[in-house]
């Protein structure tokens, strides 16, 4: 989508952090109409005091993205308020870290429900609407460098972010025919409020093996992200990627070495089987029939 002015963006988690940075850039610089949807009313209120002071076309909706019926109502409200949505930013996400062996099912369910299923809910809600209005559109899914790199104590979060990467690549493969672009944003650190994620954790996921609202843990986590990207600067990176229809949004070149190492490991693991009898049999079969496995390039 090269021309964003006047179009409508729906941004989840828009009351804080990465998503609020996106909302500011899409409203102020891209001149879009923006819906910010967030489960925390205090985040929405603080964000709206910023947008109202600048008289920007931003509409807040209180939404828990894990609630599918509420998501459909939020989409209706967005369309009634601003008209059809062209840009969906699936940005809301949560994290809580700790050793895998201490994780409860509630720890798993909360992060999977918000980070992965909440993001799927966004696409399930808006994709048919974007296809129907026929003007094309764009979906930006926020994953993380944890979609590439597994570090200890972040296993649940990492699992959700790897899944978002798989889902986003699948969307890219499927949506081109509808003139709907797809991007995946994979931040390293961003200076946000994610260190306090657990404050938005609903009671129904109450049993945790990890920390709760612990100011000492919040302080340690904030120290890790405070040197990260400014959310507005990151929002600009996202805006430019949407305009250029870029799939990968990876403004963290300090991870290149890690990814090169992983790719080399995977490729070496495959090359071990170059001379295996079944590799030779399959190659001969392909030559005879011309049939290839989807996803292979030769
Ligand atoms: P944040 O905590 O500042 O903002 C997240 C917003 O999402 C909050 O306003 C929160 O209330 C909202 N939210 C949480 N659960 C929700 C739900 N069920 N429904 C609707 N809204 C909900 O955190 P941040 O950092 O801005 O996170 C945004 C995304 O960026 C997440 O997907 C996160 O995984 C990702 N990310 C952040 C990094 C960082 O260093 N801050 C690094 C890599 C990825």
Coordinates of C-alpha atoms and ligand atoms in Angstrom, one line a residue:
X1 CA 0.0 0.0 0.0
X2 CA 1.9 3.0 -1.2
X3 CA -0.7 5.6 -0.6
X4 CA -1.8 5.4 3.1
X5 CA -3.4 8.8 3.6
X6 CA -7.1 8.6 4.5
X7 CA -7.0 4.8 4.8
X8 CA -7.9 3.0 8.0
X9 CA -5.5 1.1 10.4
X10 CA -6.6 -1.2 13.2
X11 CA -3.7 -1.7 15.7
X12 CA -3.9 -4.2 18.5
X13 CA -2.1 -3.3 21.8
X14 CA -2.4 0.3 20.6
X15 CA -2.4 1.8 24.1
X16 CA 1.3 1.2 24.7
X17 CA 4.8 0.5 23.4
X18 CA 5.4 -0.8 19.8
X19 CA 1.8 -0.5 18.8
X20 CA 1.4 3.0 20.2
X21 CA 4.5 4.0 18.2
X22 CA 2.8 2.6 15.1
X23 CA -0.4 4.4 15.9
X24 CA 1.5 7.7 16.3
X25 CA 3.3 7.3 13.0
X26 CA 0.3 6.0 11.0
X27 CA -1.9 8.9 12.3
X28 CA 0.6 11.8 12.3
X29 CA 2.9 10.9 9.4
X30 CA 1.0 8.6 7.1
X31 CA -2.2 10.7 7.8
X32 CA -4.3 7.5 8.3
X33 CA -7.4 7.1 10.5
X34 CA -6.4 4.8 13.3
X35 CA -8.2 2.5 15.7
X36 CA -6.2 1.5 18.8
X37 CA -7.5 -1.6 20.5
X38 CA -6.2 -2.7 23.9
X39 CA -7.2 -4.7 26.9
X40 CA -5.9 -2.1 29.3
X41 CA -8.2 0.9 29.6
X42 CA -5.5 2.9 31.4
X43 CA -3.2 2.5 28.4
X44 CA -6.0 3.5 26.0
X45 CA -6.8 6.6 28.2
X46 CA -3.2 7.7 28.3
X47 CA -2.7 7.2 24.6
X48 CA -5.9 9.1 23.8
X49 CA -4.9 12.1 25.9
X50 CA -1.9 12.3 23.5
X51 CA -4.0 11.9 20.3
X52 CA -6.8 14.2 21.5
X53 CA -4.4 17.0 22.3
X54 CA -3.2 16.8 18.7
X55 CA -6.7 16.5 17.3
X56 CA -5.7 13.3 15.4
X57 CA -8.3 10.9 14.0
X58 CA -7.7 8.0 16.4
X59 CA -10.5 5.9 18.0
X60 CA -9.9 3.7 21.0
X61 CA -11.7 0.4 21.5
X62 CA -11.4 -1.7 24.6
X63 CA -10.7 -5.2 23.4
X64 CA -9.3 -8.4 24.6
X65 CA -8.0 -10.0 21.4
X66 CA -8.6 -13.5 22.8
X67 CA -12.3 -12.8 22.8
X68 CA -13.5 -13.7 19.3
X69 CA -17.1 -12.3 19.7
X70 CA -15.7 -9.0 21.1
X71 CA -13.2 -8.9 18.2
X72 CA -16.1 -9.1 15.6
X73 CA -17.9 -6.3 17.5
X74 CA -14.7 -4.2 17.5
X75 CA -14.3 -4.6 13.8
X76 CA -17.9 -3.5 13.3
X77 CA -17.3 -0.5 15.5
X78 CA -14.1 0.4 13.6
X79 CA -15.9 0.2 10.2
X80 CA -18.9 2.3 11.5
X81 CA -16.5 4.9 12.9
X82 CA -14.0 5.2 10.1
X83 CA -15.1 2.9 7.2
X84 CA -13.4 -0.3 5.9
X85 CA -10.1 -1.2 7.4
X86 CA -7.1 -1.6 5.0
X87 CA -4.2 -2.0 7.4
X88 CA -4.2 -4.5 10.3
X89 CA -1.4 -4.4 12.8
X90 CA -1.4 -7.5 15.0
X91 CA 1.0 -6.0 17.5
X92 CA -0.4 -6.8 21.0
X93 CA 1.6 -9.4 22.8
X94 CA 2.7 -10.5 26.3
X95 CA 5.7 -12.1 27.8
X96 CA 6.6 -13.8 31.1
X97 CA 9.9 -15.6 31.4
X98 CA 11.2 -18.4 33.5
X99 CA 12.5 -22.0 33.4
X100 CA 10.4 -24.4 31.3
X101 CA 10.2 -26.9 34.1
X102 CA 8.4 -24.4 36.3
X103 CA 5.7 -23.5 33.7
X104 CA 2.1 -24.2 34.5
X105 CA -0.6 -24.9 31.9
X106 CA -1.9 -21.4 32.6
X107 CA 1.5 -19.9 31.7
X108 CA 1.4 -21.8 28.4
X109 CA -2.3 -20.9 27.7
X110 CA -2.0 -17.2 28.5
X111 CA 0.9 -16.6 26.1
X112 CA -0.4 -18.9 23.4
X113 CA -3.9 -17.4 23.6
X114 CA -2.7 -13.8 23.4
X115 CA 0.4 -13.9 21.2
X116 CA -0.6 -16.6 18.7
X117 CA -4.4 -17.2 18.9
X118 CA -5.1 -13.4 19.4
X119 CA -3.1 -12.7 16.3
X120 CA -5.0 -15.4 14.4
X121 CA -8.2 -13.9 15.6
X122 CA -7.2 -10.6 14.1
X123 CA -6.7 -12.2 10.7
X124 CA -9.8 -14.3 10.9
X125 CA -11.9 -11.2 11.8
X126 CA -10.5 -8.8 9.2
X127 CA -9.3 -11.0 6.3
X128 CA -12.9 -11.7 4.9
X129 CA -13.7 -8.0 5.4
X130 CA -10.6 -6.8 3.5
X131 CA -11.2 -9.4 0.7
X132 CA -14.8 -8.2 0.5
X133 CA -14.1 -4.5 0.2
X134 CA -11.7 -5.3 -2.6
X135 CA -9.4 -2.3 -2.2
X136 CA -6.5 -4.5 -1.1
X137 CA -4.7 -4.1 2.2
X138 CA -1.8 -5.0 4.4
X139 CA -1.3 -7.1 7.5
X140 CA 1.7 -6.5 9.8
X141 CA 2.3 -9.3 12.4
X142 CA 4.6 -8.5 15.2
X143 CA 6.8 -11.5 16.2
X144 CA 10.2 -11.0 17.7
X145 CA 13.8 -12.0 17.2
X146 CA 12.5 -14.9 19.4
X147 CA 11.0 -16.1 16.1
X148 CA 14.5 -17.1 15.1
X149 CA 16.5 -17.5 18.3
X150 CA 15.7 -19.6 21.4
X151 CA 17.2 -18.4 24.6
X152 CA 16.8 -20.0 28.0
X153 CA 13.8 -18.9 30.1
X154 CA 11.9 -17.5 27.1
X155 CA 10.6 -20.9 25.9
X156 CA 6.9 -20.2 25.9
X157 CA 7.3 -16.8 24.3
X158 CA 9.7 -18.2 21.8
X159 CA 7.2 -21.0 20.9
X160 CA 4.5 -18.4 20.1
X161 CA 6.8 -16.2 18.1
X162 CA 8.2 -19.0 16.0
X163 CA 4.6 -19.9 15.3
X164 CA 3.8 -16.4 14.2
X165 CA 6.7 -16.6 11.7
X166 CA 5.3 -19.8 10.2
X167 CA 1.8 -18.3 10.1
X168 CA 3.0 -15.1 8.5
X169 CA 5.0 -16.9 5.8
X170 CA 1.9 -19.0 5.1
X171 CA -0.2 -15.8 4.8
X172 CA 2.3 -14.3 2.4
X173 CA 2.1 -17.4 0.3
X174 CA -1.7 -17.3 0.2
X175 CA -2.8 -13.6 0.2
X176 CA -0.9 -12.2 -2.8
X177 CA -3.8 -13.1 -5.1
X178 CA -6.0 -10.7 -3.1
X179 CA -3.6 -7.8 -3.3
X180 CA -3.1 -8.0 0.4
X181 CA 0.5 -7.5 1.6
X182 CA 1.9 -9.2 4.6
X183 CA 4.9 -8.2 6.8
X184 CA 6.4 -9.7 9.9
X185 CA 8.1 -7.4 12.4
X186 CA 10.8 -9.1 14.5
X187 CA 12.1 -6.7 17.0
X188 CA 15.1 -7.3 19.3
X189 CA 14.6 -4.9 22.2
X190 CA 12.2 -2.0 22.1
X191 CA 11.8 0.4 25.0
X192 CA 8.2 -0.3 26.0
X193 CA 6.1 -1.5 29.0
X194 CA 6.4 -5.2 28.1
X195 CA 8.3 -5.7 31.4
X196 CA 4.9 -5.2 33.1
X197 CA 3.0 -7.6 30.8
X198 CA 1.7 -9.7 33.7
X199 CA -0.4 -6.8 34.9
X200 CA -2.7 -7.6 32.0
X201 CA -2.9 -11.3 32.8
X202 CA -6.5 -12.3 33.4
X203 CA -7.5 -14.2 36.6
X204 CA -8.6 -17.2 34.5
X205 CA -4.9 -17.9 33.9
X206 CA -4.1 -17.3 37.5
X207 CA -1.8 -20.3 38.3
X208 CA 1.7 -19.3 37.4
X209 CA 5.0 -21.0 38.1
X210 CA 6.8 -17.7 37.6
X211 CA 6.8 -14.2 39.1
X212 CA 3.7 -12.1 39.6
X213 CA 3.6 -8.3 39.8
X214 CA 7.2 -8.1 41.2
X215 CA 8.8 -4.6 41.0
X216 CA 12.2 -6.2 41.3
X217 CA 11.6 -8.4 38.2
X218 CA 10.1 -5.4 36.4
X219 CA 13.3 -3.5 37.1
X220 CA 15.5 -6.2 35.7
X221 CA 13.4 -6.7 32.6
X222 CA 13.2 -2.9 32.0
X223 CA 17.0 -2.8 32.1
X224 CA 17.2 -5.2 29.2
X225 CA 14.8 -3.3 26.9
X226 CA 15.6 0.3 27.9
X227 CA 18.4 0.5 25.4
X228 CA 16.2 -0.8 22.6
X229 CA 14.5 0.9 19.7
X230 CA 12.3 3.9 20.4
X231 CA 8.7 2.8 19.5
X232 CA 8.1 5.8 17.3
X233 CA 11.3 5.3 15.3
X234 CA 10.3 1.6 15.0
X235 CA 6.9 2.7 13.8
X236 CA 8.5 4.7 11.0
X237 CA 10.4 1.5 9.9
X238 CA 7.1 -0.3 9.8
X239 CA 5.4 2.4 7.8
X240 CA 8.1 2.4 5.2
X241 CA 8.1 -1.4 5.0
X242 CA 4.3 -1.3 4.4
X243 CA 4.7 1.3 1.7
X244 CA 7.4 -0.8 0.0
X245 CA 5.4 -4.0 0.5
X246 CA 8.4 -5.7 2.3
X247 CA 7.7 -9.0 4.1
X248 CA 10.6 -9.0 6.5
X249 CA 11.0 -6.1 8.9
X250 CA 14.2 -6.9 10.7
X251 CA 16.0 -3.7 11.8
X252 CA 18.3 -5.5 14.1
X253 CA 21.5 -6.4 12.1
X254 CA 23.3 -7.4 15.3
X255 CA 21.5 -10.8 15.0
X256 CA 23.0 -11.6 11.5
X257 CA 25.7 -13.7 13.0
X258 CA 23.2 -15.8 15.0
X259 CA 21.0 -16.4 12.0
X260 CA 24.0 -17.3 9.7
X261 CA 25.2 -19.8 12.3
X262 CA 21.7 -21.4 12.6
X263 CA 21.2 -21.5 8.8
X264 CA 24.7 -23.1 8.3
X265 CA 23.8 -25.7 11.0
X266 CA 20.5 -26.6 9.2
X267 CA 22.1 -26.8 5.8
X268 CA 25.0 -28.9 7.0
X269 CA 22.5 -31.3 8.7
X270 CA 20.8 -31.7 5.3
X271 CA 24.0 -32.1 3.3
X272 CA 24.9 -35.1 5.4
X273 CA 22.3 -37.0 3.4
X274 CA 23.5 -36.0 -0.1
X275 CA 24.6 -39.5 -0.9
X276 CA 22.0 -41.4 1.0
X277 CA 20.3 -44.1 -1.1
X278 CA 16.9 -42.5 -0.7
X279 CA 18.1 -39.1 -1.7
X280 CA 19.4 -40.7 -5.0
X281 CA 16.2 -42.6 -5.5
X282 CA 14.1 -39.5 -5.0
X283 CA 16.2 -37.5 -7.4
X284 CA 15.9 -40.1 -10.1
X285 CA 12.1 -40.2 -9.5
X286 CA 11.9 -36.4 -9.9
X287 CA 13.9 -36.6 -13.1
X288 CA 11.6 -39.3 -14.5
X289 CA 8.2 -37.7 -13.5
X290 CA 9.1 -34.0 -13.3
X291 CA 7.2 -33.9 -10.0
X292 CA 8.6 -31.9 -7.1
X293 CA 7.7 -31.5 -3.5
X294 CA 6.1 -28.1 -2.9
X295 CA 8.6 -25.8 -1.3
X296 CA 11.7 -27.2 -3.0
X297 CA 13.9 -25.3 -5.3
X298 CA 16.5 -27.0 -7.6
Ligands
LIG1 P1 3.7 -3.3 25.9 O1 3.3 -4.0 27.1 O2 4.2 -1.9 26.0 O3 2.4 -3.1 24.9 C1 1.5 -4.2 24.7 C2 0.1 -3.8 24.7 O4 -0.7 -4.9 24.4 C3 -0.3 -3.3 26.1 O5 -1.0 -2.1 26.1 C4 -1.3 -4.4 26.6 O6 -2.3 -3.9 27.5 C5 -1.8 -4.9 25.3 N1 -2.4 -6.3 25.5 C6 -1.9 -7.3 26.2 N2 -2.7 -8.3 26.2 C7 -3.8 -8.0 25.3 C8 -4.9 -8.6 24.9 N3 -5.3 -9.8 25.3 N4 -5.8 -7.9 24.1 C9 -5.5 -6.7 23.7 N5 -4.4 -6.0 24.1 C10 -3.5 -6.7 24.9 O7 4.6 -4.2 25.0 P2 5.4 -4.0 23.6 O8 6.8 -4.3 23.9 O9 4.9 -2.8 23.0 O10 4.8 -5.3 22.9 C11 4.2 -5.3 21.6 C12 4.7 -6.4 20.7 O11 6.1 -6.3 20.5 C13 4.5 -7.8 21.4 O12 3.9 -8.7 20.5 C14 5.9 -8.2 21.8 O13 6.0 -9.6 21.9 C15 6.7 -7.6 20.7 N6 8.1 -7.4 21.0 C16 8.5 -6.5 22.0 C17 9.8 -6.4 22.3 C18 10.3 -5.5 23.3 O14 11.6 -5.5 23.6 N7 9.5 -4.6 23.9 C19 10.8 -7.3 21.6 C20 10.3 -8.1 20.6 C21 9.0 -8.2 20.3

